[in-house]
Tab-separated table of C-alpha atoms in Angstrom:
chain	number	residue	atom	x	y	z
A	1	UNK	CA	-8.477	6.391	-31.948
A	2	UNK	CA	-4.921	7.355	-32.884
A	3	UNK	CA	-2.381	7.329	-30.003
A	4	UNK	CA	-2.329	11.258	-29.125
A	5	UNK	CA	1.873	10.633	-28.623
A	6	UNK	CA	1.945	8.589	-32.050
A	7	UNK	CA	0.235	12.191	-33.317
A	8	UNK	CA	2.281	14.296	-32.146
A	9	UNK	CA	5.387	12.700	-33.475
A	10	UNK	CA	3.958	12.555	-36.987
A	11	UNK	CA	3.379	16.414	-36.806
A	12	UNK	CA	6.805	17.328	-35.382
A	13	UNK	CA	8.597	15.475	-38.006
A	14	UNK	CA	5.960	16.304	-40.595
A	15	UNK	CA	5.878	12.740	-41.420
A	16	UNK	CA	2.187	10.543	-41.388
A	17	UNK	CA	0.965	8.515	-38.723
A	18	UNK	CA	1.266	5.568	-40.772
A	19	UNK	CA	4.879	6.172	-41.183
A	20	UNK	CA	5.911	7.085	-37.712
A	21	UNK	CA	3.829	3.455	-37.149
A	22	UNK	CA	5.737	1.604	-39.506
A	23	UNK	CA	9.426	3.708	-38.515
A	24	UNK	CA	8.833	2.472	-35.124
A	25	UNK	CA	8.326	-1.181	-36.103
A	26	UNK	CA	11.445	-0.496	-37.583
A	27	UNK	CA	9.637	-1.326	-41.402
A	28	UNK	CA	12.592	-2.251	-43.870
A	29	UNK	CA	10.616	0.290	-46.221
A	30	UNK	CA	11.382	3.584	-43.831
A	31	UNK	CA	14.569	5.142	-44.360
A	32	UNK	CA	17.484	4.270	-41.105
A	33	UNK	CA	17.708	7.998	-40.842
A	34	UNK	CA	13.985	8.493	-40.764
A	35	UNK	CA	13.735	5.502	-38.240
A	36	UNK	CA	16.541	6.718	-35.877
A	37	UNK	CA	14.548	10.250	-35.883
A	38	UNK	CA	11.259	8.669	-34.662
A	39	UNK	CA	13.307	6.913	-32.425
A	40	UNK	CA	14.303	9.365	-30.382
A	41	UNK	CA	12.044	11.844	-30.310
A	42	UNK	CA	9.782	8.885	-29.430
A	43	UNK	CA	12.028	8.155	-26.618
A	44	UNK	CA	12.219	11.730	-25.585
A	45	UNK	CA	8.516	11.648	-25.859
A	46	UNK	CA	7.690	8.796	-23.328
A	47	UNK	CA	5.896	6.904	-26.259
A	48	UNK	CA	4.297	3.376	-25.046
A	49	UNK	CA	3.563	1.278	-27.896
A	50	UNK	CA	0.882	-1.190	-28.044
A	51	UNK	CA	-0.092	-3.498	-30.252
A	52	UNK	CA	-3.412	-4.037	-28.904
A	53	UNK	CA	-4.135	-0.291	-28.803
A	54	UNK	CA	-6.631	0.292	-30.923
A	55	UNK	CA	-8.351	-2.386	-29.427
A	56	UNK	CA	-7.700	-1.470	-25.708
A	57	UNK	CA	-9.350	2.112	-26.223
A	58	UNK	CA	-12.453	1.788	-27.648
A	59	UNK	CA	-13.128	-1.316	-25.410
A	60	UNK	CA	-13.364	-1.825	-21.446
A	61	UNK	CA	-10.099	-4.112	-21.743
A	62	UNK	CA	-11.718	-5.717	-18.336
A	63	UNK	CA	-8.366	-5.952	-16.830
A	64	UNK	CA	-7.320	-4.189	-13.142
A	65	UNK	CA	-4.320	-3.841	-12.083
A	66	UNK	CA	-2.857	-4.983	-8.784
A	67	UNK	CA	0.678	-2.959	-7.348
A	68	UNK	CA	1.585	-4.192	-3.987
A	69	UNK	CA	5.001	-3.921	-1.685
A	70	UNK	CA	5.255	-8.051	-2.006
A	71	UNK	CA	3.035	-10.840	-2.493
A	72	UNK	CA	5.008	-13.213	0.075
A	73	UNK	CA	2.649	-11.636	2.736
A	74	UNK	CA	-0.649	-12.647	3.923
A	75	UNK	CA	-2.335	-9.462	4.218
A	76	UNK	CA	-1.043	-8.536	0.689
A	77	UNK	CA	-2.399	-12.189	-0.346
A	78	UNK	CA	-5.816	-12.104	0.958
A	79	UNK	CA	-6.330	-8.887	-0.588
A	80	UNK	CA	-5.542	-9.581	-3.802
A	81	UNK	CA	-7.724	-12.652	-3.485
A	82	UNK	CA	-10.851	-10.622	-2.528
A	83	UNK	CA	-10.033	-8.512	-5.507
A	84	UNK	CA	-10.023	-11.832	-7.745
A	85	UNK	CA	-13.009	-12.880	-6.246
A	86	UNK	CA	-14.902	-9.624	-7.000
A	87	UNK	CA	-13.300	-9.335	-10.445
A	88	UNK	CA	-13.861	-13.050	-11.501
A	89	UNK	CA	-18.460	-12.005	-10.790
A	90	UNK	CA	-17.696	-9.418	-12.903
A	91	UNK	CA	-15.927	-10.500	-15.814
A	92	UNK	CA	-12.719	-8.642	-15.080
A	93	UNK	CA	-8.820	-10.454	-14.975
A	94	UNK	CA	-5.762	-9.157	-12.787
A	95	UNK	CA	-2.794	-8.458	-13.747
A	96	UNK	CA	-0.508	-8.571	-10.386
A	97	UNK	CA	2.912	-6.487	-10.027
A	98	UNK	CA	5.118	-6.287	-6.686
A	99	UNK	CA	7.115	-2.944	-6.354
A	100	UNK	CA	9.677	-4.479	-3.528
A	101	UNK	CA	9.054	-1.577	-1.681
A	102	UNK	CA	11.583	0.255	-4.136
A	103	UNK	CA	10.153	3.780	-5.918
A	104	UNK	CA	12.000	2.573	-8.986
A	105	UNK	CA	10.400	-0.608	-9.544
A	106	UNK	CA	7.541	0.413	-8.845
A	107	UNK	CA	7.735	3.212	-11.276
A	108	UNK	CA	9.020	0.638	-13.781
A	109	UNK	CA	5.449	-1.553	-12.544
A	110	UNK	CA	3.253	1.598	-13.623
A	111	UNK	CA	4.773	1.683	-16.564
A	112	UNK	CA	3.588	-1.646	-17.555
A	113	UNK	CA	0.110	-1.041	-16.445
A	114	UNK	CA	0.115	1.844	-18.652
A	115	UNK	CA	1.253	-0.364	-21.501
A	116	UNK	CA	-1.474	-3.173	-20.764
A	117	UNK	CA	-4.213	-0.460	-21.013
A	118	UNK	CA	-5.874	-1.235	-17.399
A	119	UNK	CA	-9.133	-0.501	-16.440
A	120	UNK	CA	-8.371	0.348	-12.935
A	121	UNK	CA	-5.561	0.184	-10.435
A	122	UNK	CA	-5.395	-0.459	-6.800
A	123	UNK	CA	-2.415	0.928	-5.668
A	124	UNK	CA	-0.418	0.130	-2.088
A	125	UNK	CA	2.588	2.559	-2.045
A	126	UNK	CA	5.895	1.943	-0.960
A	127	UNK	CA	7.292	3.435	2.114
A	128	UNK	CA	9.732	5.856	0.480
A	129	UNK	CA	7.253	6.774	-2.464
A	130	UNK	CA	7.448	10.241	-2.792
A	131	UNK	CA	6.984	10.558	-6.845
A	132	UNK	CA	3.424	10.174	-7.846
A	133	UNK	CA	3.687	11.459	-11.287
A	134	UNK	CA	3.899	7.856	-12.486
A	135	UNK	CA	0.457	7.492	-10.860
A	136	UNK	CA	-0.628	10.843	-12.301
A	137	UNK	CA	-0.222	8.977	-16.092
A	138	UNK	CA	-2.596	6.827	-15.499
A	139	UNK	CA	-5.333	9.135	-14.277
A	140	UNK	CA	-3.954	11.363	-17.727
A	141	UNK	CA	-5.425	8.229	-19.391
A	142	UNK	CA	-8.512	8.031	-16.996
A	143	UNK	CA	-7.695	5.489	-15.361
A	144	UNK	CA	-8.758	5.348	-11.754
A	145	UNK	CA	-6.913	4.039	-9.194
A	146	UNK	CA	-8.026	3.237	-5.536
A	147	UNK	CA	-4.909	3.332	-2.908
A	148	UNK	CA	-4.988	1.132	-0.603
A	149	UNK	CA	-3.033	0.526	3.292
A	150	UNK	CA	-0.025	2.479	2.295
A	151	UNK	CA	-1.392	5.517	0.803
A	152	UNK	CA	-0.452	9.329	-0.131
A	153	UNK	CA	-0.973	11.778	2.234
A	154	UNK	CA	-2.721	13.753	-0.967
A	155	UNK	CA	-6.562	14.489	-0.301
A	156	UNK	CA	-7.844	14.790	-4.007
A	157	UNK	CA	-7.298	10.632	-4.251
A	158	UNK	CA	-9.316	7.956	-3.387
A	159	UNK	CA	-8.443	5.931	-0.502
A	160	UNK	CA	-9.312	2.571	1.363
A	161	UNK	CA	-7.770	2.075	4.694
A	162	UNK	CA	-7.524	-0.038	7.681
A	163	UNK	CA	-8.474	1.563	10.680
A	164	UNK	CA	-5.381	1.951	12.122
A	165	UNK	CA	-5.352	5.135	15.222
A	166	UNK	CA	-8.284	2.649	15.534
A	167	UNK	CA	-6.513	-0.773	15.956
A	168	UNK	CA	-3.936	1.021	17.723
A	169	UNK	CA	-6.037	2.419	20.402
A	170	UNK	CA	-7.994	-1.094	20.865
A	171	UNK	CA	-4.890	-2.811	21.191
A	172	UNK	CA	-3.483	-0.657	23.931
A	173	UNK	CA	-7.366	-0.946	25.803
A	174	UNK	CA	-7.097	-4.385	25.924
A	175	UNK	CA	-3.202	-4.288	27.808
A	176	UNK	CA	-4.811	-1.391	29.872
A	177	UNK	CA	-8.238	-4.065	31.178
A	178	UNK	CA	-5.604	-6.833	31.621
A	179	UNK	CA	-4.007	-4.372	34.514
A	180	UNK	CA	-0.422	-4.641	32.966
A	181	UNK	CA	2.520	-2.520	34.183
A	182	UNK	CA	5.614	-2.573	32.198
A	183	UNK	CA	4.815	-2.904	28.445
A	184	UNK	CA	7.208	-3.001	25.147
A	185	UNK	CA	5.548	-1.849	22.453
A	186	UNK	CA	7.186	-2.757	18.492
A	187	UNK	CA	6.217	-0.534	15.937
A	188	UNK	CA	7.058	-0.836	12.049
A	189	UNK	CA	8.915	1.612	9.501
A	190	UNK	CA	8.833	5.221	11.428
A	191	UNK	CA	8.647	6.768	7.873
A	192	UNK	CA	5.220	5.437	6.741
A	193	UNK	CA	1.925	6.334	7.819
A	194	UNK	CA	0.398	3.246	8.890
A	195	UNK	CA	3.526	2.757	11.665
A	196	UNK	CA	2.568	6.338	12.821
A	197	UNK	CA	-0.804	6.119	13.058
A	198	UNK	CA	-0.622	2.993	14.950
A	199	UNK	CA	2.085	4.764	17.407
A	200	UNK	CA	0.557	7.930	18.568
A	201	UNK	CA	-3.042	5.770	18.862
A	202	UNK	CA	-1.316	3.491	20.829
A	203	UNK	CA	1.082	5.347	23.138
A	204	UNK	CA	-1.814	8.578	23.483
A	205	UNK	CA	-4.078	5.794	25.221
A	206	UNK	CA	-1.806	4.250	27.607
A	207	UNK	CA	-0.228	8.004	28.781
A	208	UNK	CA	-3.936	9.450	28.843
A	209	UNK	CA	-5.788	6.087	30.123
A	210	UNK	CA	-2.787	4.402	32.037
A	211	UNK	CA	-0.660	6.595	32.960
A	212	UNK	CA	1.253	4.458	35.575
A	213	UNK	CA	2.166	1.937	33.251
A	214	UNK	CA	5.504	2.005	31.925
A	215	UNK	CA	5.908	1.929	28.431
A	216	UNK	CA	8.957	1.140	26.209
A	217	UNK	CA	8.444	1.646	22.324
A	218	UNK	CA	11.238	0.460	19.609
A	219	UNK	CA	11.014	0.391	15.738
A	220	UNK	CA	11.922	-2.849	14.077
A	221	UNK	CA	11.760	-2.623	9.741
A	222	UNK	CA	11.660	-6.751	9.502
A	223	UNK	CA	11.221	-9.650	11.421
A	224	UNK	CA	14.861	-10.304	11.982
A	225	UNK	CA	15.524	-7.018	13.518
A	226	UNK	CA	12.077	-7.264	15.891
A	227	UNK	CA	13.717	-10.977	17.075
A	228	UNK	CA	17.062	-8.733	17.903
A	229	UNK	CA	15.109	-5.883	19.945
A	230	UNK	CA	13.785	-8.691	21.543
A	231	UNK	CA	16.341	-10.662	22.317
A	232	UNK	CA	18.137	-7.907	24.105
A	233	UNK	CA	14.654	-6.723	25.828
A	234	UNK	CA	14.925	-10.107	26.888
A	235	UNK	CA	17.943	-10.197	28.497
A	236	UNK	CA	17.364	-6.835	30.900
A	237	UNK	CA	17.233	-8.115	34.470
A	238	UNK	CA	13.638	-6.643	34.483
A	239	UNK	CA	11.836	-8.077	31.704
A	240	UNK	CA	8.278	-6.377	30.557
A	241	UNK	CA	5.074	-7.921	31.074
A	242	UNK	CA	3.721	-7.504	27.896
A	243	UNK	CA	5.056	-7.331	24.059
A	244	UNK	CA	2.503	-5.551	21.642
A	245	UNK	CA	3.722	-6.106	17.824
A	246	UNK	CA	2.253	-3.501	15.428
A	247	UNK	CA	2.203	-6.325	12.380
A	248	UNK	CA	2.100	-9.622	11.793
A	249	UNK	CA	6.052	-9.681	10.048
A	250	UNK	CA	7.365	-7.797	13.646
A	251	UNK	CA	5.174	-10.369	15.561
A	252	UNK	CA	6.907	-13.168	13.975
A	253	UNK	CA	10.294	-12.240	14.943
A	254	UNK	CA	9.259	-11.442	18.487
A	255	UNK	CA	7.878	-14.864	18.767
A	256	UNK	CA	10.721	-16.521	17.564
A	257	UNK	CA	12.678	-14.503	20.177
A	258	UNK	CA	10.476	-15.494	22.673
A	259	UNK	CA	10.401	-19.402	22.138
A	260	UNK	CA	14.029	-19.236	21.852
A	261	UNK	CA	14.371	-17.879	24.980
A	262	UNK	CA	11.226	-20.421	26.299
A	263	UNK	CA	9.395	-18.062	27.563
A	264	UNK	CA	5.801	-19.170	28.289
A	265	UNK	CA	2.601	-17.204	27.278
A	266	UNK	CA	0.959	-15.816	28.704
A	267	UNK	CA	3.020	-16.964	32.086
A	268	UNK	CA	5.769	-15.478	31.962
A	269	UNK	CA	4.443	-12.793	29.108
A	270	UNK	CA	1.678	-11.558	27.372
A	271	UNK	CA	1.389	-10.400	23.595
A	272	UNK	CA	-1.263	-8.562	21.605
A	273	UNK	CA	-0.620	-7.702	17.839
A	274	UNK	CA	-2.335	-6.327	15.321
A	275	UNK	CA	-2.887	-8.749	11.970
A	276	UNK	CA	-5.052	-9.528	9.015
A	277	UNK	CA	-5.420	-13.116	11.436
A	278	UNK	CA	-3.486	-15.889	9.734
A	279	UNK	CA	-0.315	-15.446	11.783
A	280	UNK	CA	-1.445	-15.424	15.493
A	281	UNK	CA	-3.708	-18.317	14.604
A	282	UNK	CA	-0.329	-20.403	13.984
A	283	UNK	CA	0.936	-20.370	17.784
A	284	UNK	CA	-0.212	-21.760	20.822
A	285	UNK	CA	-1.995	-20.037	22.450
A	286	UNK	CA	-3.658	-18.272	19.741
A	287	UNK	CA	-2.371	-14.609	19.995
A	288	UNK	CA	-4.705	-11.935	20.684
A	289	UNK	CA	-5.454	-9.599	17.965
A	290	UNK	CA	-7.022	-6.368	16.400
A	291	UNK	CA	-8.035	-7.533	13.494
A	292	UNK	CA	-7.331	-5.750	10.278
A	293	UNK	CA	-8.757	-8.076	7.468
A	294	UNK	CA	-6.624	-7.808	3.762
A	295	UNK	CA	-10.124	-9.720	1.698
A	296	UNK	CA	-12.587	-7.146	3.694
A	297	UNK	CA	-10.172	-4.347	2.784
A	298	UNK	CA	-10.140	-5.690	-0.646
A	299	UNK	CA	-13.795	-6.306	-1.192
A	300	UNK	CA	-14.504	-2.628	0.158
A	301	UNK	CA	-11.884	-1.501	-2.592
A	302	UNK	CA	-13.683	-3.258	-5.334
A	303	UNK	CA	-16.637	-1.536	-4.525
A	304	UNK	CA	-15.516	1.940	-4.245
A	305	UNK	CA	-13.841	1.024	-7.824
A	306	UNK	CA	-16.947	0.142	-9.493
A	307	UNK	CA	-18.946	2.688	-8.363
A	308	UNK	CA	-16.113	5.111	-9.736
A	309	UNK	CA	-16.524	3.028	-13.324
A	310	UNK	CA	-20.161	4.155	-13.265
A	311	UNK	CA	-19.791	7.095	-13.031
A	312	UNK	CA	-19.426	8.573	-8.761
A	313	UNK	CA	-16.496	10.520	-9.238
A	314	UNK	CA	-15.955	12.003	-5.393
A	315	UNK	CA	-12.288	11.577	-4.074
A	316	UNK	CA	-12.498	10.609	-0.533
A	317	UNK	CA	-11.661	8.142	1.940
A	318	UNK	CA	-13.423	4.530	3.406
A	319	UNK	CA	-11.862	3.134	6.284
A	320	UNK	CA	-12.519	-0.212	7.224
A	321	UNK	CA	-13.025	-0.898	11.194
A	322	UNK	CA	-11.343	-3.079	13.344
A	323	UNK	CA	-12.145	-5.512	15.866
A	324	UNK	CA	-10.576	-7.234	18.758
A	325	UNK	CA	-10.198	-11.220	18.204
A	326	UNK	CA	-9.294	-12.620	21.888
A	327	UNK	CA	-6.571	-15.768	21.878
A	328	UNK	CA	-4.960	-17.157	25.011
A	329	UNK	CA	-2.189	-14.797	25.078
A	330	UNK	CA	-3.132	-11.956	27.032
């Protein structure tokens, strides 16, 4: 099948298809005026050129692509090793981009899926994505894509998520049994979803369930800052009883704080977080957790991604549940 792009440069130049080909291989035999033309009306066009293309569309190229925030992450990690898993029974490869959490690079990652002809895309958005027409390019080519954790707010997409007004929720039950009164509760990025989801779970349970207990909330973007809010919740002359982290990167930082200051837990104070369960397995006591698993997420992903390749083409969203994993820390 001829590129439809490749096409449509060939008719606005009333050249042939073979020629715009060769012009863009920049082929001795084409004319530098000719070749500069192509150029740039290629360029204006968007053109992607493959040299695999022919190939790549009249075969399943059995290759999905994976776009996450990092790979230096756990959660991130254990997903894309449940989707590696899946893909490996299957015949299918990954090809694995990280966007940074920058809208630019991870326009600039799109762009390469397009150019590697994927079958399928599961997508985790960064936290200031508000362009989706990158995504949109994809679908133009029918690819689907599955979003995953950090996902638009759009309804006609498909969508895997953790359950997090869930986890939330749990995690502020379990403070509420252990008869706590003065809690500080860390949240992540106030700008994405998952970080408000989490919040108004969280803080709705202790006002509506606990409503003597007083609560302190703080947003912390990294692990650094969440040691610094720490630190200086820390050194109030009434310390809380209890530190909930939101994630396993703000939990880190808050334990670091904490064993700097060496202050024993649960003695001296208790912490909950929530985490995909690699992290709070690394301290002693084990921390107590809602568990929100990155290889369940991702195996639940694969699935909703084959059925789509066979041919259940419903938008909706799956939402994985959560469960509370008890550690000596609360």
């Amino acid at each position: 099948m001829t590129n439809p792009t490749l096409k449509k440069i060939a008719q606005t130049l009333g050249l042939s298809i073979s020629t715009v080909s060769r012009a863009l291989k920049q082929h001795p035999d084409i004319s530098a005026i000719t070749r500069n033309k192509v150029t740039e009306l290629a360029k204006s066009l968007d053109y992607e050129p493959n040299a695999n293309a022919v190939h790549l569309r009249t075969q399943n190229s059995k290759l999905f692509g994976v776009l996450v925030p990092t790979i230096s992450n756990y959660f991130y990690d254990s997903f894309i090793a449940s989707i590696e898993e899946e893909g490996r029974k299957t015949g299918y490869s990954v090809m694995i981009l990280q966007s940074g959490n920058d809208p630019v690079i991870e326009m600039d990652n799109l762009k390469l899926f397009r150019q590697n002809r994927i079958s399928g895309l599961f997508a985790c958005i960064t936290s200031k994505t508000t362009d989706l027409a990158g995504f949109g390019k994809l679908e133009e080519m029918d690819v689907p894509i599955i979003f995953f954790d950090i996902v638009p707010q759009a309804d006609t997409i498909n969508k895997v998520c953790l359950a997090d007004h869930l986890a939330g929720q749990m995690a502020a039950e379990a403070i509420i049994r252990r008869k706590k009164k003065y809690v500080y509760a860390l949240f992540g990025d106030q700008t994405m979803s998952i970080s408000k989801q989490r919040k108004k779970a969280f803080t709705e349970t202790i006002q509506k369930k606990a409503p003597t207990i007083s609560l302190q909330t703080d947003q912390a973007t990294s692990s650094e800052q969440a040691r610094e809010l720490t630190n200086k919740i820390l050194a109030k002359k009434k310390r809380p009883d209890t530190i909930f982290c939101m994630s396993d990167q703000i939990l880190i930082g808050v334990m670091k704080a904490l064993q700097q200051n060496h202050i024993g837990i649960p003695e001296q104070m208790a912490v909950i977080t929530i985490s995909n369960g690699f992290i709070p397995k690394l301290f002693h006591p084990d921390i107590t957790y809602v568990e929100t698993s990155g290889h369940k997420l991702g195996k639940l992903a694969f699935s909703r991604m084959m059925q789509w390749l066979e041919g259940d083409h419903e938008y909706g969203e799956i939402i994985l549940e959560s469960v509370l994993v008890e550690g000596g820390s609360l």
